[in-house]
Structure formats: structure tokens, C-alpha cells
Short mmCIF file of C-alpha atoms in Angstrom, two decimals:
data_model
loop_
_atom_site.label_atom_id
_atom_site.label_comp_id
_atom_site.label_asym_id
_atom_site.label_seq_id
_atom_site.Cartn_x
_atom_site.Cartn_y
_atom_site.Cartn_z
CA UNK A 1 1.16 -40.27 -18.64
CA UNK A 2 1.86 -36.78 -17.74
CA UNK A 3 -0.29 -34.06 -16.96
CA UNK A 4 -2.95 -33.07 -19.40
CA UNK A 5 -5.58 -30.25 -19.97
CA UNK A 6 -8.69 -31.50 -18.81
CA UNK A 7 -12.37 -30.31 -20.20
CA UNK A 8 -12.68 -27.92 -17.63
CA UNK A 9 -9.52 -26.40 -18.34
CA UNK A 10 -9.66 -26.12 -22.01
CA UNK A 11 -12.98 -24.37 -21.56
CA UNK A 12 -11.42 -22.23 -19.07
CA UNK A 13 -8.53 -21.55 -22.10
CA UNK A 14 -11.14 -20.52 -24.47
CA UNK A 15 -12.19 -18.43 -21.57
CA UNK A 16 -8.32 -16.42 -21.31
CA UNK A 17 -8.19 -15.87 -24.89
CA UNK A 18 -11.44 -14.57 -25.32
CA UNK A 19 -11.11 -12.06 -22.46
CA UNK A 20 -7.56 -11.51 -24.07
CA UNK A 21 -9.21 -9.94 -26.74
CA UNK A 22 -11.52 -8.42 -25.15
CA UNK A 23 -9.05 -6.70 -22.91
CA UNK A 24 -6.54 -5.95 -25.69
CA UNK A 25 -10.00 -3.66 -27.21
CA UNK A 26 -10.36 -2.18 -23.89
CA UNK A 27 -6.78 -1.14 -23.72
CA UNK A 28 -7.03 -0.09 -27.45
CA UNK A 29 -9.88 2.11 -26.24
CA UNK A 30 -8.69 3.44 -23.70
CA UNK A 31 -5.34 4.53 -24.46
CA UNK A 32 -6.64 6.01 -28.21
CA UNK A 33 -9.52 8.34 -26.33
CA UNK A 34 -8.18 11.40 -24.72
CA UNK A 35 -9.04 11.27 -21.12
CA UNK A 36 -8.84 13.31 -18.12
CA UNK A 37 -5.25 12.21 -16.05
CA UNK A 38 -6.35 11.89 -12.65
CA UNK A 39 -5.70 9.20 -9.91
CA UNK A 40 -8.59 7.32 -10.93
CA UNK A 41 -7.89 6.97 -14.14
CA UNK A 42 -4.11 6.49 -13.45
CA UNK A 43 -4.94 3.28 -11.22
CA UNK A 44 -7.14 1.76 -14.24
CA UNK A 45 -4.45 2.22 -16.76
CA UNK A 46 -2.35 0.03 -13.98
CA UNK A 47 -5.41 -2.68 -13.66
CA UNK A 48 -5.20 -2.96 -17.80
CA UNK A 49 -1.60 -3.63 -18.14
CA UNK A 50 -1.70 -5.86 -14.66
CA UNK A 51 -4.42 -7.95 -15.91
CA UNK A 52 -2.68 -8.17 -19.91
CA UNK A 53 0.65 -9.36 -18.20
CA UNK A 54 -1.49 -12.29 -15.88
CA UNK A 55 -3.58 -13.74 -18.69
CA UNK A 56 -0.40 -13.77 -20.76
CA UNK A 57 1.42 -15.38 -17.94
CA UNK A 58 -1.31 -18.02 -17.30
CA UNK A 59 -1.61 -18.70 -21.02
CA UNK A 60 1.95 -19.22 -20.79
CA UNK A 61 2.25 -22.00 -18.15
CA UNK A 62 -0.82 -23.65 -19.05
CA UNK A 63 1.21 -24.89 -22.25
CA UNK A 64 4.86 -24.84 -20.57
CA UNK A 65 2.92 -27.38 -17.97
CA UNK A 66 2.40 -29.70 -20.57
CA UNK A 67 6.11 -29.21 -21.92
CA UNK A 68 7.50 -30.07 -18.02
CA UNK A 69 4.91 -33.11 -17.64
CA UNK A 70 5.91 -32.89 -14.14
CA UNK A 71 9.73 -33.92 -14.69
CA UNK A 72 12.37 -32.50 -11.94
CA UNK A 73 15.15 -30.00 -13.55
CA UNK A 74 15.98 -26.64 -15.51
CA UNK A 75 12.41 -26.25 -17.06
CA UNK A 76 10.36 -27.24 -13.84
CA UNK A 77 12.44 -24.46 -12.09
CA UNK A 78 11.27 -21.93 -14.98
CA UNK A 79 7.92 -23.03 -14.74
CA UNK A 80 7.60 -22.85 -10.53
CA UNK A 81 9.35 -19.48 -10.82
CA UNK A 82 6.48 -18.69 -13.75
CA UNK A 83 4.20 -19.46 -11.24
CA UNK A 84 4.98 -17.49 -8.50
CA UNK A 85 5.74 -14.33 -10.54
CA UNK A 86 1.69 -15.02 -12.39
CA UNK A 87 0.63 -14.85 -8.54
CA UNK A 88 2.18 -11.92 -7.46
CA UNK A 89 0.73 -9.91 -10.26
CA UNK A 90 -3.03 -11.41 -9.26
CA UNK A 91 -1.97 -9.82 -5.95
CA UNK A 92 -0.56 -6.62 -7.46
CA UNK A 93 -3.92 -6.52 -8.83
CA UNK A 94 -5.84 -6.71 -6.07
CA UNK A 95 -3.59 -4.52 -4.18
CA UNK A 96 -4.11 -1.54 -6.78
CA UNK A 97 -7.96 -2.24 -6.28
CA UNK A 98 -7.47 -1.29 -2.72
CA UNK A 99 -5.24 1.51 -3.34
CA UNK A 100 -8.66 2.83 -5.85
CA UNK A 101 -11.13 2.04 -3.34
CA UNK A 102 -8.78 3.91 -0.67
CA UNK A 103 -8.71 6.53 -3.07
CA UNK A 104 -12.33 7.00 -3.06
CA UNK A 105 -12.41 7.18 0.59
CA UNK A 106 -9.88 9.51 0.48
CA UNK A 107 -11.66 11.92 -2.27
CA UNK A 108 -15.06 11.82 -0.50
CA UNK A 109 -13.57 12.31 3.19
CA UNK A 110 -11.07 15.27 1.49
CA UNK A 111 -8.12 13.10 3.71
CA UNK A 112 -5.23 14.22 1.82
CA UNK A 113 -2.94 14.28 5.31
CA UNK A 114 0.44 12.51 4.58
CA UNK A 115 -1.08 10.51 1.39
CA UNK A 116 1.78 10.15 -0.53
CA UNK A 117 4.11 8.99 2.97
CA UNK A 118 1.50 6.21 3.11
CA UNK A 119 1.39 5.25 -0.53
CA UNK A 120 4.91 4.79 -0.72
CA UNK A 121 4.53 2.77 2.82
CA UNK A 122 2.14 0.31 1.08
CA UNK A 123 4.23 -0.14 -1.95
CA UNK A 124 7.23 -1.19 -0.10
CA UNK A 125 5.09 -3.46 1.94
CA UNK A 126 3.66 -5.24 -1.28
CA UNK A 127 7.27 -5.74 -3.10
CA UNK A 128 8.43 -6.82 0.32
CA UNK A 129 5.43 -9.98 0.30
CA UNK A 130 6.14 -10.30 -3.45
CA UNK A 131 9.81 -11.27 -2.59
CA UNK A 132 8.23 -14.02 0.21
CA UNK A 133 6.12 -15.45 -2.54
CA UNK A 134 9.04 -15.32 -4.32
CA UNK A 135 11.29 -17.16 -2.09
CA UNK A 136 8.82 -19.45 -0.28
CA UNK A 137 8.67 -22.84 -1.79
CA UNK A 138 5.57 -24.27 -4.08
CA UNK A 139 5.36 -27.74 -6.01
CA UNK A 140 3.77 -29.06 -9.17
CA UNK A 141 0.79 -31.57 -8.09
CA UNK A 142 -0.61 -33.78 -10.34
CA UNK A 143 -3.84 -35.20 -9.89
CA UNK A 144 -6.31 -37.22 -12.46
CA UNK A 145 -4.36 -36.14 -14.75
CA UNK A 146 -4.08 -32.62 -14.58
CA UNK A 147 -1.36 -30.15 -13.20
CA UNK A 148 -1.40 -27.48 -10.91
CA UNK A 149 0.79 -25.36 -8.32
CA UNK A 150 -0.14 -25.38 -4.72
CA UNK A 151 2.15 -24.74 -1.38
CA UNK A 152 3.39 -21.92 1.02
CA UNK A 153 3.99 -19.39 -1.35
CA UNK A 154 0.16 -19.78 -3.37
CA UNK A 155 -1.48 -20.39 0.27
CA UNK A 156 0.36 -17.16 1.60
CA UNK A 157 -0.26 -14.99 -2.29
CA UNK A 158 -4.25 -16.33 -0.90
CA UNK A 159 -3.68 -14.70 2.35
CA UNK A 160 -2.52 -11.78 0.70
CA UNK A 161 -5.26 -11.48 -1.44
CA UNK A 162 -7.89 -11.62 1.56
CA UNK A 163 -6.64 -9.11 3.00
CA UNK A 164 -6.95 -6.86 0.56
CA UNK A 165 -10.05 -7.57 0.02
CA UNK A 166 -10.94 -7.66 3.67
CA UNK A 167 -9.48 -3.83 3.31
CA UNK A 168 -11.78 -2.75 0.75
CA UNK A 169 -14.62 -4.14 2.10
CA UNK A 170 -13.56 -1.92 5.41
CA UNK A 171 -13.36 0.97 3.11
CA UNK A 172 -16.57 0.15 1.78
CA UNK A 173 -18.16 0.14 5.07
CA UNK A 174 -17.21 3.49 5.98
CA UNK A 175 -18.26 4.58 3.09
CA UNK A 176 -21.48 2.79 3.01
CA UNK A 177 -23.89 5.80 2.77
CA UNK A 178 -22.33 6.27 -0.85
CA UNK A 179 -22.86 2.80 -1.79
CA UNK A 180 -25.21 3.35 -4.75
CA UNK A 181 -22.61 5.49 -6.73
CA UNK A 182 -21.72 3.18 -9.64
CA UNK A 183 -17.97 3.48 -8.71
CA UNK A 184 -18.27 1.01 -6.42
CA UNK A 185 -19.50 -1.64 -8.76
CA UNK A 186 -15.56 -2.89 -9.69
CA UNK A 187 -14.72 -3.03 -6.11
CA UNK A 188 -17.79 -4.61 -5.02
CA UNK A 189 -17.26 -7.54 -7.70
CA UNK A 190 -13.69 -7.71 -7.06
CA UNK A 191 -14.38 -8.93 -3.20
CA UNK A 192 -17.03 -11.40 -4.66
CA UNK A 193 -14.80 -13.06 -7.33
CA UNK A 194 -12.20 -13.35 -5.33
CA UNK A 195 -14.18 -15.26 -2.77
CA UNK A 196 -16.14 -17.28 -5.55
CA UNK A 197 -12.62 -18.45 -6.59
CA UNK A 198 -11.27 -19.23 -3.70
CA UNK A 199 -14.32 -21.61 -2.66
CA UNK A 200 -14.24 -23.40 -6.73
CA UNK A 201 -10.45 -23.62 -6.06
CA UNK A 202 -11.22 -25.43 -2.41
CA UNK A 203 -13.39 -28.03 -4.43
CA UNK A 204 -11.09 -27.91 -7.15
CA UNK A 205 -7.22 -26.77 -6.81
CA UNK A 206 -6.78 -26.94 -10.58
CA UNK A 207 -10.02 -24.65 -12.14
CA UNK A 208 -7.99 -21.35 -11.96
CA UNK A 209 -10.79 -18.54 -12.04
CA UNK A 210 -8.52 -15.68 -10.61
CA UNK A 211 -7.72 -14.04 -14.29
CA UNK A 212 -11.49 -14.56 -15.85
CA UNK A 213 -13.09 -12.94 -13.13
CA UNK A 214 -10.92 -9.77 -12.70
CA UNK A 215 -10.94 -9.18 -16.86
CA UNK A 216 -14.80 -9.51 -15.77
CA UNK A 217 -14.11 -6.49 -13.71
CA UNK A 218 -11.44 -4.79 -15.30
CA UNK A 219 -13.76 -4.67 -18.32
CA UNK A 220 -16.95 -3.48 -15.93
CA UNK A 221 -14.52 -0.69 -14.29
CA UNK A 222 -14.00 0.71 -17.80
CA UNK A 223 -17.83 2.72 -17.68
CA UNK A 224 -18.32 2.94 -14.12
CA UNK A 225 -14.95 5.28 -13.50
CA UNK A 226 -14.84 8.63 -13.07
CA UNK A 227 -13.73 9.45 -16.01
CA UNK A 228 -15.27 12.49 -18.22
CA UNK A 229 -14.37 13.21 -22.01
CA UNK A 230 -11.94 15.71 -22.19
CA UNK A 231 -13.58 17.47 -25.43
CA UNK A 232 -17.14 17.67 -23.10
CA UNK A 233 -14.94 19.46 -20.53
CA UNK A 234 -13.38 21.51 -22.46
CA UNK A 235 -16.32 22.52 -23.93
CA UNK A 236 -17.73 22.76 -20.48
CA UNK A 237 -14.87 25.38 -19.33
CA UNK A 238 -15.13 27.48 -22.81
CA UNK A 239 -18.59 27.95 -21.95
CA UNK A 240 -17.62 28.78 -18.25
CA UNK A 241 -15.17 31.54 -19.39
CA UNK A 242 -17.60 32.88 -21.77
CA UNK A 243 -20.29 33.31 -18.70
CA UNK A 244 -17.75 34.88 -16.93
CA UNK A 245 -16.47 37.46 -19.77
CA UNK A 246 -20.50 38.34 -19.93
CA UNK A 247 -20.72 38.65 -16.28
CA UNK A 248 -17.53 40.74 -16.38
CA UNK A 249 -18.79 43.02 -19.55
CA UNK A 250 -21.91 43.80 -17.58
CA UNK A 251 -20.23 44.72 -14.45
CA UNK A 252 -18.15 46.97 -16.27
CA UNK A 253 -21.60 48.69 -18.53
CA UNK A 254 -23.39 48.56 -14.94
CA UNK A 255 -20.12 50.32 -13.41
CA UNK A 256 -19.63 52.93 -16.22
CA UNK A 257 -23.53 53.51 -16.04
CA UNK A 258 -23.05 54.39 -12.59
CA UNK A 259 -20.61 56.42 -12.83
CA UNK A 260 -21.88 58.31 -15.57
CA UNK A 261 -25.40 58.29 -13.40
CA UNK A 262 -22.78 60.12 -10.43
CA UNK A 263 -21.05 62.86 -12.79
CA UNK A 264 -24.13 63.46 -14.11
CA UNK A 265 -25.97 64.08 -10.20
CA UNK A 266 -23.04 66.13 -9.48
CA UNK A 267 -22.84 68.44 -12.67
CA UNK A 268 -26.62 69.05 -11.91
CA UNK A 269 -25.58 69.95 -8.08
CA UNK A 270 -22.63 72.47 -9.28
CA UNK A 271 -24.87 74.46 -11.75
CA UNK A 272 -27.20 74.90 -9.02
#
């Protein structure tokens, strides 16, 4: 018999495609409400589409595992290589976690110094582990009946993932006086879920958690970003310039006063 979803796992599958939907209304959301474009917000429209692509990924091989039933050849190639790409986009993830919790460092320490030299550092350093997860090997285990992936390339996507984490959790300690602003929430949870899955996936390799708990977070990060309503600001800034145009018409009725205060000391002066 080949491999089959188990209780756990069909539970977990109810799981996906309810945070499917619930992402999908986030997305819907987000994208329909006009929103200030800065890097914050930039990063979380990355963490939507990252975590749409991995839920549709893992939704993917949970049924194209069945299809293989653990049989050597063309589809067990397509299904390995399924694998490995569903992993590196956990990572990419992660990775653009870190880049929003270096971010925040960044913002609140005003580092700007060479920022850009160093992002693009960091990207080719991720595409350059994405091609070893890529290219390292990984197998199809069955076991009671169930399949999963495990090898080289998920032990070194694990690695990967840790130290990411272990990165934001670095960030977080230097930044550890600012701890109770909400933005940290997301990254906070990130570090735990990743750890929570990594000790359910110890006890068992097949109960994939990755994709349930980042939606979790994805879904949290959505009010707990910096992101303002762009009709508030600009209603903000139209009351700002009108201040300032009152400011600037009494300067100019204090000015003329003045002057007219002046001609009027000197015409005094000359008829004297």
C-alpha cells in the first residue's frame, strides 16, 4: 500500500485551505486599500505573495504524493524537485522577515550607511543557498503509511532557517529597549513557530507546521505594521499646510503692522 494521508495530516489540510482563504482576504485587503509605499510595507506585500505561493505549493504535493505512491521515475523527480522549490520559499520567507526586522533596526538607529550594497549582498547570498537546496539530494520516506521528504537539502533549508531566526533574535536584542512597540509582535512569533515546528517535526518528520504558523503571522503582521491610511495623512498634511498659510498670513499682518507702526514713528519725527 502506498503512502496515505493520515488524520493528522488531513486536519493539517483543512488547516492550508482555511488559512488559504484567509490569506487570499488579506491580500484582497491589502492590495484594494491605498497605503503608504514604504519599506515596511514593501516587505509585507513580499511575505503575502511568499506565503500564497508555499501553501499552494504544499497543497500541491500533498496530493501529487499520493499520485507518486513512492514509485522511482519522471513524476518522483517532479515531486522531489516540488519539494525543494516549497522549501526554499519557507526560507525566502524567513529571510524577508529578517530583512524587516533589520529594517527596523536600521530605522530606529538612522543606519542608512551602504544599505542598499548590503541588501543586494544578502540577496545574492540567499539565491546562492537556494541553488544548494536545489542541487543537494533529498528522498521520499515512507513511514506507517504516510509520506514525507527528508535529507541534505531539507536538513540544510533547517539550518538556513535558524539562522535567520538566530539573526532576528540578535536584532531584537539590540533593540530590546523598544520591545513593547507592537511591530515586533510578527518577528517575535516568527522565531517561536519556527522553533515549535522544528521540535513537532523532531517527534514527527511528517506533521508539516512551517506554512500554518507563518499565515498565523503573516495574518498578525497585517495590524501591527507601520502602516497609516493614506486619506488620514493626507488629511493630516492639508491641515499642516493650512497651519502654515495662517502662520504665514499673520507674519505678513504682524510685518505690515510694523511697518506701518515705523512710517508712522517717523512721519511724526519729520513734522517735528
Amino acid at each position: 500500500m502506498g503512502p496515505v494521508l493520515s488524520n493528522t495530516q488531513i486536519v493539517l489540510l483543512s488547516v492550508l485551505f482555511t488559512s488559504l482563504v484567509y490569506l487570499i482576504s488579506i491580500i484582497i485587503i491589502f492590495l484594494t486599500k491605498k497605503n503608504i509605499d514604504n519599506n515596511d510595507t514593501k516587505i509585507y506585500r513580499k511575505l503575502l505573495f511568499i506565503n500564497f505561493i508555499s501553501i499552494f505549493l504544499e497543497l500541491t504535493l500533498y496530493f501529487l504524493g499520493i499520485i507518486v505512491n513512492n514509485q522511482s521515475g519522471f513524476l518522483m523527480d517532479i515531486f522531489l524537485l516540488m519539494s525543494k522549490v516549497f522549501t526554499c520559499f519557507i526560507c525566502l520567507w524567513f529571510y524577508e522577515m529578517c530583512k524587516y526586522t533589520k529594517s527596523i533596526y536600521d530605522r530606529k538607529n538612522l543606519n542608512n550607511n551602504e544599505k542598499n550594497n548590503k541588501k543586494i549582498k544578502m540577496d545574492y547570498s540567499f539565491a546562492f543557498f537556494c541553488i544548494i537546496i536545489i542541487l543537494v539530494p533529498t528522498k521520499f520516506i515512507v513511514e506507517n503509511n504516510t509520506g514525507y521528504t527528508n535529507g541534505p537539502s531539507t536538513k540544510f533549508a533547517g539550518l538556513l532557517m535558524i539562522m535567520y531566526c538566530l539573526e532576528m533574535v540578535y536584532y531584537l536584542f539590540k533593540l530590546r529597549k523598544s520591545l513593547k512597540s507592537k511591530e515586533f509582535v510578527p518577528i517575535i512569533l516568527s522565531v517561536v513557530s519556527l522553533f515549535i515546528t522544528i521540535i513537532v517535526q523532531t517527534v514527527n518528520p511528517a506533521l508539516l507546521l512551517s506554512n500554518p504558523m507563518i499565515t498565523l503571522v503573516t495574518i498578525i503582521m497585517y495590524h501591527t505594521i507601520e502602516n497609516p491610511d493614506v486619506k488620514m495623512l493626507e488629511e493630516t498634511e492639508k491641515a499642516k499646510m493650512q497651519a502654515e498659510k495662517a502662520n504665514r498670513a499673520k507674519s505678513d499682518f504682524l510685518g505690515s503692522l510694523s511697518s506701518s507702526v515705523g512710517e508712522s514713528k517717523t512721519m511724526s519725527n519729520e513734522s517735528r
